[in-house]
mmCIF file of C-alpha atoms and ligand atoms in Angstrom:
data_model
loop_
_atom_site.group_PDB
_atom_site.id
_atom_site.type_symbol
_atom_site.label_atom_id
_atom_site.label_comp_id
_atom_site.label_asym_id
_atom_site.label_seq_id
_atom_site.Cartn_x
_atom_site.Cartn_y
_atom_site.Cartn_z
ATOM 1 C CA MET A 1 -16.192 24.521 4.878
ATOM 2 C CA MET A 2 -16.403 22.076 1.969
ATOM 3 C CA LYS A 3 -19.607 20.103 1.685
ATOM 4 C CA ILE A 4 -19.877 16.533 0.459
ATOM 5 C CA ALA A 5 -23.272 15.056 -0.377
ATOM 6 C CA VAL A 6 -23.153 11.370 0.520
ATOM 7 C CA LEU A 7 -25.588 9.199 -1.445
ATOM 8 C CA PRO A 8 -24.994 5.513 -0.601
ATOM 9 C CA GLY A 9 -27.947 4.119 -2.615
ATOM 10 C CA ASP A 10 -28.769 0.419 -2.707
ATOM 11 C CA GLY A 11 -27.218 -3.014 -2.301
ATOM 12 C CA ILE A 12 -23.538 -2.859 -1.417
ATOM 13 C CA GLY A 13 -23.702 0.947 -1.852
ATOM 14 C CA THR A 14 -24.305 1.524 1.865
ATOM 15 C CA GLU A 15 -21.470 -0.822 2.899
ATOM 16 C CA ILE A 16 -18.777 0.571 0.602
ATOM 17 C CA VAL A 17 -19.674 4.241 1.061
ATOM 18 C CA ALA A 18 -19.439 3.842 4.858
ATOM 19 C CA GLU A 19 -15.819 2.709 4.394
ATOM 20 C CA ALA A 20 -14.983 5.612 2.058
ATOM 21 C CA VAL A 21 -16.444 8.123 4.537
ATOM 22 C CA LYS A 22 -14.405 6.506 7.315
ATOM 23 C CA VAL A 23 -11.248 6.946 5.223
ATOM 24 C CA LEU A 24 -12.097 10.600 4.450
ATOM 25 C CA ARG A 25 -12.655 11.329 8.142
ATOM 26 C CA ALA A 26 -9.246 9.877 8.990
ATOM 27 C CA LEU A 27 -7.641 12.686 6.971
ATOM 28 C CA ASP A 28 -8.745 15.493 9.312
ATOM 29 C CA LEU A 29 -9.788 17.837 6.512
ATOM 30 C CA PRO A 30 -12.279 20.707 6.860
ATOM 31 C CA PHE A 31 -15.384 19.210 5.275
ATOM 32 C CA GLU A 32 -18.902 18.351 6.309
ATOM 33 C CA THR A 33 -21.029 15.537 4.962
ATOM 34 C CA GLU A 34 -24.776 15.222 4.554
ATOM 35 C CA GLU A 35 -26.401 11.950 3.608
ATOM 36 C CA ALA A 36 -29.550 11.389 1.534
ATOM 37 C CA LEU A 37 -31.486 8.539 -0.024
ATOM 38 C CA VAL A 38 -31.153 7.740 -3.719
ATOM 39 C CA GLY A 39 -32.191 4.923 -6.063
ATOM 40 C CA GLY A 40 -34.366 2.072 -4.818
ATOM 41 C CA ALA A 41 -33.991 3.211 -1.198
ATOM 42 C CA ALA A 42 -35.408 6.633 -2.141
ATOM 43 C CA TYR A 43 -38.187 5.034 -4.180
ATOM 44 C CA GLU A 44 -39.235 2.938 -1.160
ATOM 45 C CA ALA A 45 -39.258 5.959 1.163
ATOM 46 C CA HIS A 46 -40.465 8.760 -1.131
ATOM 47 C CA GLY A 47 -41.848 7.117 -4.278
ATOM 48 C CA HIS A 48 -39.062 8.490 -6.529
ATOM 49 C CA PRO A 49 -35.435 7.385 -7.121
ATOM 50 C CA LEU A 50 -34.198 11.006 -7.101
ATOM 51 C CA PRO A 51 -36.328 13.004 -4.646
ATOM 52 C CA ASP A 52 -36.166 16.808 -4.874
ATOM 53 C CA ALA A 53 -34.373 17.046 -1.509
ATOM 54 C CA THR A 54 -31.622 14.668 -2.707
ATOM 55 C CA LEU A 55 -31.171 16.585 -5.958
ATOM 56 C CA LYS A 56 -31.036 19.911 -4.080
ATOM 57 C CA LEU A 57 -28.406 18.561 -1.691
ATOM 58 C CA ALA A 58 -26.304 17.330 -4.637
ATOM 59 C CA GLN A 59 -26.632 20.661 -6.447
ATOM 60 C CA GLU A 60 -25.560 22.655 -3.391
ATOM 61 C CA ALA A 61 -22.628 20.439 -2.414
ATOM 62 C CA ASP A 62 -19.056 20.823 -3.677
ATOM 63 C CA ALA A 63 -19.027 17.143 -4.558
ATOM 64 C CA VAL A 64 -21.197 14.046 -4.422
ATOM 65 C CA LEU A 65 -19.935 10.707 -3.124
ATOM 66 C CA PHE A 66 -22.215 8.081 -4.640
ATOM 67 C CA GLY A 67 -22.429 4.339 -3.926
ATOM 68 C CA ALA A 68 -24.541 2.402 -6.403
ATOM 69 C CA VAL A 69 -28.217 1.970 -7.186
ATOM 70 C CA GLY A 70 -30.436 -0.775 -8.483
ATOM 71 C CA ASP A 71 -31.859 -4.158 -7.738
ATOM 72 C CA TRP A 72 -33.483 -6.714 -9.980
ATOM 73 C CA LYS A 73 -36.701 -6.353 -7.954
ATOM 74 C CA TYR A 74 -37.283 -2.926 -9.534
ATOM 75 C CA ASP A 75 -37.023 -4.204 -13.120
ATOM 76 C CA LYS A 76 -40.804 -4.220 -13.531
ATOM 77 C CA LEU A 77 -41.249 -0.580 -12.487
ATOM 78 C CA GLU A 78 -41.965 1.959 -15.210
ATOM 79 C CA ARG A 79 -38.657 3.325 -16.558
ATOM 80 C CA ALA A 80 -38.914 6.788 -14.935
ATOM 81 C CA LEU A 81 -39.138 5.259 -11.453
ATOM 82 C CA ARG A 82 -36.320 2.733 -11.750
ATOM 83 C CA PRO A 83 -33.320 3.306 -9.449
ATOM 84 C CA GLU A 84 -30.876 3.804 -12.372
ATOM 85 C CA GLN A 85 -32.863 6.894 -13.419
ATOM 86 C CA ALA A 86 -31.381 8.646 -10.379
ATOM 87 C CA ILE A 87 -27.901 8.553 -11.942
ATOM 88 C CA LEU A 88 -29.163 9.799 -15.282
ATOM 89 C CA GLY A 89 -31.075 12.566 -13.458
ATOM 90 C CA LEU A 90 -28.022 13.652 -11.446
ATOM 91 C CA ARG A 91 -25.830 13.670 -14.583
ATOM 92 C CA LYS A 92 -28.391 15.763 -16.399
ATOM 93 C CA HIS A 93 -29.238 18.278 -13.647
ATOM 94 C CA LEU A 94 -25.627 18.767 -12.554
ATOM 95 C CA GLU A 95 -24.500 18.883 -16.226
ATOM 96 C CA LEU A 96 -21.851 16.233 -15.551
ATOM 97 C CA PHE A 97 -20.652 15.909 -19.113
ATOM 98 C CA ALA A 98 -17.137 14.547 -18.548
ATOM 99 C CA ASN A 99 -16.680 11.049 -17.171
ATOM 100 C CA PHE A 100 -13.212 9.884 -16.126
ATOM 101 C CA ARG A 101 -12.615 6.184 -15.630
ATOM 102 C CA PRO A 102 -9.049 5.114 -15.020
ATOM 103 C CA ALA A 103 -8.294 1.444 -15.724
ATOM 104 C CA ILE A 104 -5.185 0.723 -13.719
ATOM 105 C CA CYS A 105 -3.794 -2.745 -13.190
ATOM 106 C CA TYR A 106 -2.014 -2.881 -9.845
ATOM 107 C CA GLU A 107 1.161 -4.948 -9.875
ATOM 108 C CA GLU A 108 -0.152 -7.185 -7.079
ATOM 109 C CA LEU A 109 -3.304 -8.008 -9.065
ATOM 110 C CA THR A 110 -1.990 -8.789 -12.554
ATOM 111 C CA HIS A 111 -2.868 -12.465 -12.174
ATOM 112 C CA ALA A 112 -6.536 -11.520 -11.469
ATOM 113 C CA SER A 113 -6.933 -10.316 -15.064
ATOM 114 C CA SER A 114 -8.337 -12.662 -17.663
ATOM 115 C CA LEU A 115 -5.478 -11.600 -19.963
ATOM 116 C CA LYS A 116 -1.875 -12.802 -19.777
ATOM 117 C CA PRO A 117 0.047 -10.903 -17.061
ATOM 118 C CA GLU A 118 2.518 -9.443 -19.587
ATOM 119 C CA LEU A 119 -0.360 -7.796 -21.471
ATOM 120 C CA VAL A 120 -1.717 -6.002 -18.407
ATOM 121 C CA ALA A 121 1.256 -5.490 -16.071
ATOM 122 C CA GLY A 122 1.602 -1.746 -15.582
ATOM 123 C CA LEU A 123 -1.599 -0.989 -17.498
ATOM 124 C CA ASP A 124 -2.728 2.608 -16.963
ATOM 125 C CA ILE A 125 -5.481 3.824 -19.303
ATOM 126 C CA LEU A 126 -7.746 6.797 -18.724
ATOM 127 C CA ILE A 127 -11.117 6.487 -20.394
ATOM 128 C CA ILE A 128 -12.877 9.789 -20.972
ATOM 129 C CA ARG A 129 -16.501 9.358 -21.901
ATOM 130 C CA GLU A 130 -18.972 12.082 -22.880
ATOM 131 C CA LEU A 131 -21.825 11.619 -20.469
ATOM 132 C CA THR A 132 -24.814 13.821 -21.220
ATOM 133 C CA GLY A 133 -25.407 13.428 -24.966
ATOM 134 C CA ASP A 134 -25.519 10.743 -27.649
ATOM 135 C CA ILE A 135 -28.228 8.155 -28.121
ATOM 136 C CA TYR A 136 -28.813 7.884 -24.343
ATOM 137 C CA PHE A 137 -30.378 11.352 -24.188
ATOM 138 C CA GLY A 138 -31.201 12.176 -27.831
ATOM 139 C CA GLN A 139 -34.786 13.073 -28.658
ATOM 140 C CA PRO A 140 -37.067 11.969 -30.193
ATOM 141 C CA ARG A 141 -37.331 8.455 -28.901
ATOM 142 C CA GLY A 142 -40.197 6.116 -28.280
ATOM 143 C CA ARG A 143 -42.451 3.439 -29.664
ATOM 144 C CA ARG A 144 -44.743 3.832 -32.616
ATOM 145 C CA THR A 145 -46.125 2.110 -35.674
ATOM 146 C CA SER A 146 -43.413 1.865 -38.284
ATOM 147 C CA PRO A 147 -44.203 4.559 -40.889
ATOM 148 C CA ASP A 148 -42.180 3.121 -43.789
ATOM 149 C CA GLY A 149 -39.810 0.419 -44.991
ATOM 150 C CA PRO A 150 -40.403 -3.294 -45.316
ATOM 151 C CA PHE A 151 -42.038 -3.470 -41.874
ATOM 152 C CA ALA A 152 -44.376 -0.472 -42.283
ATOM 153 C CA GLY A 153 -47.446 -0.773 -40.068
ATOM 154 C CA GLN A 154 -45.630 -2.951 -37.503
ATOM 155 C CA PRO A 155 -44.824 -1.805 -33.968
ATOM 156 C CA GLU A 156 -41.271 -0.451 -33.607
ATOM 157 C CA ALA A 157 -39.039 1.395 -31.130
ATOM 158 C CA PHE A 158 -36.476 4.094 -31.954
ATOM 159 C CA ASP A 159 -33.820 6.305 -30.319
ATOM 160 C CA THR A 160 -31.893 9.266 -31.680
ATOM 161 C CA MET A 161 -28.103 9.558 -31.812
ATOM 162 C CA ARG A 162 -27.010 13.194 -31.914
ATOM 163 C CA TYR A 163 -24.108 15.424 -30.874
ATOM 164 C CA SER A 164 -23.794 19.197 -31.274
ATOM 165 C CA ARG A 165 -20.515 20.950 -32.038
ATOM 166 C CA PRO A 166 -20.159 22.605 -28.556
ATOM 167 C CA GLU A 167 -20.800 19.280 -26.847
ATOM 168 C CA ILE A 168 -17.985 17.621 -28.787
ATOM 169 C CA GLU A 169 -15.657 20.598 -28.432
ATOM 170 C CA ARG A 170 -15.880 20.821 -24.632
ATOM 171 C CA ILE A 171 -15.248 17.117 -24.065
ATOM 172 C CA ALA A 172 -12.423 17.113 -26.637
ATOM 173 C CA HIS A 173 -10.704 19.909 -24.661
ATOM 174 C CA VAL A 174 -11.074 17.823 -21.484
ATOM 175 C CA ALA A 175 -9.468 14.826 -23.231
ATOM 176 C CA PHE A 176 -6.526 16.744 -24.692
ATOM 177 C CA GLN A 177 -5.865 18.558 -21.407
ATOM 178 C CA ALA A 178 -5.940 15.275 -19.482
ATOM 179 C CA ALA A 179 -3.543 13.688 -21.995
ATOM 180 C CA ARG A 180 -1.128 16.582 -21.507
ATOM 181 C CA LYS A 181 -0.739 15.529 -17.860
ATOM 182 C CA ARG A 182 -0.128 11.872 -18.829
ATOM 183 C CA GLY A 183 1.273 10.085 -21.891
ATOM 184 C CA LYS A 184 0.277 12.861 -24.360
ATOM 185 C CA LYS A 185 -1.746 10.578 -26.603
ATOM 186 C CA VAL A 186 -5.497 10.622 -27.289
ATOM 187 C CA THR A 187 -7.301 7.832 -29.131
ATOM 188 C CA SER A 188 -10.671 9.169 -30.260
ATOM 189 C CA VAL A 189 -13.070 6.276 -30.797
ATOM 190 C CA ASP A 190 -15.876 6.626 -33.349
ATOM 191 C CA LYS A 191 -17.912 4.799 -35.956
ATOM 192 C CA ALA A 192 -17.389 7.409 -38.669
ATOM 193 C CA ASN A 193 -17.549 4.789 -41.417
ATOM 194 C CA VAL A 194 -21.256 4.182 -40.691
ATOM 195 C CA LEU A 195 -22.687 6.950 -38.512
ATOM 196 C CA GLU A 196 -23.102 10.592 -39.536
ATOM 197 C CA THR A 197 -22.965 11.637 -35.861
ATOM 198 C CA PHE A 198 -19.513 10.093 -35.485
ATOM 199 C CA GLN A 199 -18.137 11.472 -38.762
ATOM 200 C CA PHE A 200 -19.047 14.874 -37.295
ATOM 201 C CA TRP A 201 -17.430 13.850 -33.980
ATOM 202 C CA LYS A 202 -14.223 12.938 -35.825
ATOM 203 C CA ASP A 203 -14.207 16.231 -37.779
ATOM 204 C CA VAL A 204 -14.714 18.386 -34.662
ATOM 205 C CA VAL A 205 -12.126 16.455 -32.596
ATOM 206 C CA THR A 206 -9.602 16.924 -35.420
ATOM 207 C CA GLU A 207 -10.293 20.693 -35.411
ATOM 208 C CA VAL A 208 -9.882 20.991 -31.621
ATOM 209 C CA HIS A 209 -6.655 18.990 -31.831
ATOM 210 C CA ALA A 210 -5.041 21.870 -33.745
ATOM 211 C CA GLN A 211 -4.848 23.671 -30.364
ATOM 212 C CA TYR A 212 -2.859 20.806 -28.823
ATOM 213 C CA PRO A 213 0.134 20.170 -31.099
ATOM 214 C CA ASP A 214 2.029 18.551 -28.201
ATOM 215 C CA VAL A 215 -0.581 15.772 -27.931
ATOM 216 C CA GLU A 216 -0.769 12.925 -30.443
ATOM 217 C CA LEU A 217 -4.253 12.195 -31.817
ATOM 218 C CA GLU A 218 -5.278 8.881 -33.305
ATOM 219 C CA HIS A 219 -8.757 7.947 -34.569
ATOM 220 C CA MET A 220 -10.053 4.411 -34.164
ATOM 221 C CA TYR A 221 -13.341 2.697 -35.045
ATOM 222 C CA VAL A 222 -15.169 1.365 -32.021
ATOM 223 C CA ASP A 223 -15.084 -2.263 -33.211
ATOM 224 C CA ASN A 224 -11.318 -2.068 -33.598
ATOM 225 C CA ALA A 225 -10.985 -0.348 -30.193
ATOM 226 C CA ALA A 226 -12.899 -3.222 -28.560
ATOM 227 C CA MET A 227 -10.438 -5.632 -30.203
ATOM 228 C CA GLN A 228 -7.295 -3.635 -29.375
ATOM 229 C CA LEU A 229 -8.337 -3.394 -25.722
ATOM 230 C CA VAL A 230 -7.936 -7.148 -25.342
ATOM 231 C CA LYS A 231 -5.069 -7.519 -27.826
ATOM 232 C CA ALA A 232 -2.668 -4.761 -26.770
ATOM 233 C CA PRO A 233 -4.317 -2.557 -24.099
ATOM 234 C CA LYS A 234 -1.084 -0.837 -23.089
ATOM 235 C CA LYS A 235 -1.039 0.992 -26.446
ATOM 236 C CA PHE A 236 -3.770 3.307 -25.112
ATOM 237 C CA ASP A 237 -3.151 6.370 -22.995
ATOM 238 C CA VAL A 238 -6.351 8.440 -23.058
ATOM 239 C CA LEU A 239 -9.199 6.601 -24.754
ATOM 240 C CA PHE A 240 -11.818 9.186 -25.551
ATOM 241 C CA THR A 241 -15.324 8.579 -26.887
ATOM 242 C CA GLY A 242 -19.070 9.251 -26.784
ATOM 243 C CA ASN A 243 -21.633 8.134 -24.257
ATOM 244 C CA MET A 244 -22.694 4.722 -25.580
ATOM 245 C CA PHE A 245 -19.313 3.506 -26.869
ATOM 246 C CA GLY A 246 -17.738 4.744 -23.626
ATOM 247 C CA ASP A 247 -20.250 2.828 -21.539
ATOM 248 C CA ILE A 248 -19.312 -0.428 -23.241
ATOM 249 C CA LEU A 249 -15.548 0.079 -23.640
ATOM 250 C CA SER A 250 -15.061 1.245 -20.055
ATOM 251 C CA ASP A 251 -16.576 -1.987 -18.727
ATOM 252 C CA GLU A 252 -14.362 -3.979 -21.068
ATOM 253 C CA ALA A 253 -11.309 -2.061 -19.845
ATOM 254 C CA ALA A 254 -12.425 -2.595 -16.250
ATOM 255 C CA MET A 255 -12.212 -6.340 -16.638
ATOM 256 C CA LEU A 256 -8.630 -6.100 -17.927
ATOM 257 C CA THR A 257 -7.628 -4.971 -14.480
ATOM 258 C CA GLY A 258 -8.990 -8.052 -12.758
ATOM 259 C CA SER A 259 -11.795 -6.692 -10.648
ATOM 260 C CA ILE A 260 -14.414 -4.096 -11.192
ATOM 261 C CA GLY A 261 -14.282 -3.694 -7.396
ATOM 262 C CA MET A 262 -11.023 -1.729 -7.800
ATOM 263 C CA LEU A 263 -12.098 0.948 -10.284
ATOM 264 C CA PRO A 264 -13.139 4.480 -9.354
ATOM 265 C CA SER A 265 -14.849 7.049 -11.535
ATOM 266 C CA ALA A 266 -15.469 10.776 -11.626
ATOM 267 C CA SER A 267 -18.095 12.740 -13.537
ATOM 268 C CA LEU A 268 -17.467 16.466 -13.727
ATOM 269 C CA ASN A 269 -19.223 19.603 -14.906
ATOM 270 C CA ALA A 270 -17.673 22.824 -16.193
ATOM 271 C CA ARG A 271 -17.642 24.310 -12.658
ATOM 272 C CA GLY A 272 -15.504 21.491 -11.222
ATOM 273 C CA GLN A 273 -18.407 20.046 -9.274
ATOM 274 C CA GLY A 274 -18.396 16.289 -9.549
ATOM 275 C CA LEU A 275 -20.046 13.014 -8.751
ATOM 276 C CA TYR A 276 -17.673 10.282 -7.612
ATOM 277 C CA GLU A 277 -18.663 6.634 -7.650
ATOM 278 C CA PRO A 278 -17.233 3.161 -8.116
ATOM 279 C CA SER A 279 -17.485 1.818 -11.660
ATOM 280 C CA HIS A 280 -19.509 -1.183 -10.528
ATOM 281 C CA GLY A 281 -23.180 -1.511 -9.651
ATOM 282 C CA SER A 282 -25.044 -2.385 -6.468
ATOM 283 C CA ALA A 283 -24.098 -6.094 -6.646
ATOM 284 C CA PRO A 284 -27.349 -7.422 -5.155
ATOM 285 C CA ASP A 285 -25.840 -10.935 -5.186
ATOM 286 C CA ILE A 286 -23.406 -10.063 -2.367
ATOM 287 C CA ALA A 287 -25.250 -7.174 -0.666
ATOM 288 C CA GLY A 288 -25.456 -7.322 3.122
ATOM 289 C CA LYS A 289 -22.773 -9.989 3.415
ATOM 290 C CA GLY A 290 -19.914 -7.666 4.293
ATOM 291 C CA VAL A 291 -17.702 -9.047 1.514
ATOM 292 C CA ALA A 292 -17.832 -6.274 -1.131
ATOM 293 C CA ASN A 293 -14.583 -4.606 -2.110
ATOM 294 C CA PRO A 294 -14.696 -0.959 -0.901
ATOM 295 C CA LEU A 295 -11.488 0.088 -2.705
ATOM 296 C CA ALA A 296 -13.186 1.439 -5.864
ATOM 297 C CA THR A 297 -15.257 3.752 -3.664
ATOM 298 C CA ILE A 298 -12.280 4.722 -1.507
ATOM 299 C CA LEU A 299 -10.301 5.535 -4.693
ATOM 300 C CA SER A 300 -13.319 7.522 -5.961
ATOM 301 C CA ALA A 301 -13.120 9.571 -2.761
ATOM 302 C CA ALA A 302 -9.449 10.231 -3.619
ATOM 303 C CA MET A 303 -10.493 11.464 -7.086
ATOM 304 C CA MET A 304 -13.057 13.710 -5.374
ATOM 305 C CA LEU A 305 -10.350 15.289 -3.214
ATOM 306 C CA ARG A 306 -8.201 15.856 -6.313
ATOM 307 C CA PHE A 307 -10.749 17.152 -8.832
ATOM 308 C CA SER A 308 -13.446 18.917 -6.796
ATOM 309 C CA LEU A 309 -11.948 19.750 -3.403
ATOM 310 C CA ASN A 310 -8.446 20.830 -4.427
ATOM 311 C CA GLN A 311 -6.746 18.453 -1.975
ATOM 312 C CA GLU A 312 -4.119 16.751 -4.158
ATOM 313 C CA ALA A 313 -1.872 15.752 -1.253
ATOM 314 C CA ALA A 314 -4.725 14.041 0.592
ATOM 315 C CA ALA A 315 -5.763 12.232 -2.613
ATOM 316 C CA ALA A 316 -2.226 10.928 -3.088
ATOM 317 C CA ARG A 317 -2.164 9.756 0.535
ATOM 318 C CA ILE A 318 -5.283 7.636 0.021
ATOM 319 C CA GLU A 319 -3.881 6.132 -3.182
ATOM 320 C CA ALA A 320 -0.609 5.288 -1.457
ATOM 321 C CA ALA A 321 -2.505 3.714 1.458
ATOM 322 C CA VAL A 322 -4.502 1.507 -0.955
ATOM 323 C CA LYS A 323 -1.317 0.363 -2.699
ATOM 324 C CA SER A 324 0.264 -0.407 0.622
ATOM 325 C CA VAL A 325 -2.735 -2.470 1.782
ATOM 326 C CA LEU A 326 -2.475 -4.527 -1.423
ATOM 327 C CA ALA A 327 1.251 -4.929 -0.827
ATOM 328 C CA GLN A 328 0.367 -6.299 2.641
ATOM 329 C CA ASN A 329 -1.541 -9.013 0.738
ATOM 330 C CA LEU A 330 -4.963 -8.086 2.111
ATOM 331 C CA ARG A 331 -7.702 -9.012 -0.363
ATOM 332 C CA THR A 332 -11.485 -8.979 -0.484
ATOM 333 C CA ALA A 333 -13.073 -12.069 -2.049
ATOM 334 C CA ASP A 334 -13.235 -10.618 -5.585
ATOM 335 C CA ILE A 335 -9.439 -10.184 -5.771
ATOM 336 C CA TYR A 336 -8.425 -13.041 -3.486
ATOM 337 C CA SER A 337 -5.842 -15.573 -4.602
ATOM 338 C CA GLU A 338 -3.950 -18.315 -2.812
ATOM 339 C CA GLY A 339 -1.283 -17.059 -0.444
ATOM 340 C CA THR A 340 -3.097 -13.771 0.325
ATOM 341 C CA THR A 341 -5.288 -12.910 3.314
ATOM 342 C CA LYS A 342 -9.017 -12.683 2.724
ATOM 343 C CA VAL A 343 -10.741 -9.768 4.484
ATOM 344 C CA GLY A 344 -14.252 -8.312 4.510
ATOM 345 C CA THR A 345 -15.476 -4.849 3.512
ATOM 346 C CA LYS A 346 -15.028 -3.287 6.932
ATOM 347 C CA GLU A 347 -11.615 -4.842 7.582
ATOM 348 C CA MET A 348 -10.402 -3.519 4.223
ATOM 349 C CA GLY A 349 -11.616 -0.004 5.131
ATOM 350 C CA ASP A 350 -9.955 -0.288 8.567
ATOM 351 C CA ALA A 351 -6.697 -1.403 6.925
ATOM 352 C CA VAL A 352 -6.659 1.679 4.652
ATOM 353 C CA VAL A 353 -7.298 3.924 7.681
ATOM 354 C CA ALA A 354 -4.469 2.198 9.569
ATOM 355 C CA ARG A 355 -2.065 2.775 6.643
ATOM 356 C CA LEU A 356 -3.101 6.452 6.510
ATOM 357 C CA LYS A 357 -2.379 6.846 10.212
ATOM 358 C CA ALA A 358 0.952 5.062 9.764
ATOM 359 C CA GLN A 359 1.923 7.644 7.112
ATOM 360 C CA GLY A 360 1.966 10.136 9.987
HETATM 361 P P1 NAD B 401 -22.674 -5.124 -10.679
HETATM 362 O O1 NAD B 401 -21.522 -4.262 -10.997
HETATM 363 O O2 NAD B 401 -23.537 -4.698 -9.555
HETATM 364 O O3 NAD B 401 -22.147 -6.613 -10.392
HETATM 365 C C1 NAD B 401 -21.462 -7.423 -11.351
HETATM 366 C C2 NAD B 401 -20.653 -8.501 -10.630
HETATM 367 O O4 NAD B 401 -19.536 -7.898 -9.987
HETATM 368 C C3 NAD B 401 -21.437 -9.211 -9.521
HETATM 369 O O5 NAD B 401 -21.068 -10.570 -9.474
HETATM 370 C C4 NAD B 401 -20.986 -8.505 -8.258
HETATM 371 O O6 NAD B 401 -21.044 -9.321 -7.100
HETATM 372 C C5 NAD B 401 -19.550 -8.137 -8.605
HETATM 373 N N1 NAD B 401 -19.145 -6.890 -7.923
HETATM 374 C C6 NAD B 401 -19.535 -5.621 -8.248
HETATM 375 N N2 NAD B 401 -18.983 -4.748 -7.392
HETATM 376 C C7 NAD B 401 -18.229 -5.449 -6.529
HETATM 377 C C8 NAD B 401 -17.426 -5.099 -5.397
HETATM 378 N N3 NAD B 401 -17.268 -3.827 -4.989
HETATM 379 N N4 NAD B 401 -16.796 -6.092 -4.726
HETATM 380 C C9 NAD B 401 -16.929 -7.363 -5.109
HETATM 381 N N5 NAD B 401 -17.666 -7.771 -6.157
HETATM 382 C C10 NAD B 401 -18.318 -6.815 -6.860
HETATM 383 O O7 NAD B 401 -23.519 -5.261 -12.026
HETATM 384 P P2 NAD B 401 -24.895 -6.011 -12.292
HETATM 385 O O8 NAD B 401 -24.967 -7.262 -11.468
HETATM 386 O O9 NAD B 401 -25.027 -6.085 -13.741
HETATM 387 O O10 NAD B 401 -25.987 -4.999 -11.766
HETATM 388 C C11 NAD B 401 -26.560 -5.057 -10.460
HETATM 389 C C12 NAD B 401 -27.478 -3.852 -10.241
HETATM 390 O O11 NAD B 401 -26.659 -2.689 -10.238
HETATM 391 C C13 NAD B 401 -28.514 -3.644 -11.341
HETATM 392 O O12 NAD B 401 -29.711 -3.218 -10.755
HETATM 393 C C14 NAD B 401 -27.896 -2.572 -12.212
HETATM 394 O O13 NAD B 401 -28.850 -1.839 -12.897
HETATM 395 C C15 NAD B 401 -27.190 -1.744 -11.190
HETATM 396 N N6 NAD B 401 -26.060 -0.956 -11.693
HETATM 397 C C16 NAD B 401 -25.890 0.247 -11.090
HETATM 398 C C17 NAD B 401 -24.808 1.039 -11.455
HETATM 399 C C18 NAD B 401 -24.619 2.332 -10.715
HETATM 400 O O14 NAD B 401 -25.209 2.533 -9.670
HETATM 401 N N7 NAD B 401 -23.785 3.245 -11.206
HETATM 402 C C19 NAD B 401 -23.901 0.611 -12.429
HETATM 403 C C20 NAD B 401 -24.087 -0.663 -13.019
HETATM 404 C C21 NAD B 401 -25.181 -1.447 -12.613
#
């Protein structure tokens, strides 16, 4: 029996995860779910955003379905106790080094993008971001008195950007293998002109590429990539980069598609275990109102079936059901436009379940 750890988290997390679980149950697959607190909800109940019991459940499960964590009210807490630390902790303990974020612009939603429809119609980019290294995890880091330079003796803060060869190699293999199943093109994004870490990144990626002669490799500086994403996004197939650049570029790409409420994500380790979550946060501004778009979470559940639970057919069924619901003109508020029917979180989940049942 497959086991899914369900971690709804905070804000809209509980609302959207409930819909994804409902959709999964409609598939009649052999899996069990177990739910646990994470983020601010776990801090309130147990004094820590990632309690040991939650981490243990995630480690023992085949996959984790995650909602979102965070609320502005926790901003004053010391960093280690803030809800967002739960995600960093899960990534680290489960060794989830490969993050997949598709940015797909559905035909029905092209007008929701801030770009001209012809620039985004048919957009289908896969962003692969390294998730456990780079300046987000590099040591040493901290605050100190500046030891040298023009501001010696003044307080300063510092972080460390670093990548080791094996870290770059394993994510480069993931990127090339993913490209093989798509448009066979990888754009590796770096800042090799300024940063030693990213000159090394570029060198190692070029070496790994020798094993994938059927895949085209292009290198691009991160500032240019940010520009190209809004100028000609359809030129990208697999956009592949480090942790910090990937964080920023994947949000930029998300907006090209119209709504962040539509975008799933998967974070995988070498054993195929994964954490699946929407690309957006806990949206405290709309939490509890029943208006959040659950589709990003439902599509994350589809990615979970595909990548961690070996259920490709079921994943494709969910994706087809989502497309069909959009074709029926049902929209949550974030993707609503004149002439379509506005629905709430639960109605959207029910509509996906109804389409699944209609598939027979
Ligand atoms: P956010 O993604 O939560 O919200 C940004 C905007 O998008 C808001 O206007 C929100 O209403 C809207 N939005 C997001 N998801 C939506 C959905 N499914 N349907 C409709 N509208 C949606 O980002 P934020 O406001 O910058 O952050 C809010 C909190 O979430 C913060 O505490 C932040 O730290 C946290 N956060 C958590 C994660 C995560 O859990 N992985 C990721 C990003 C931010």
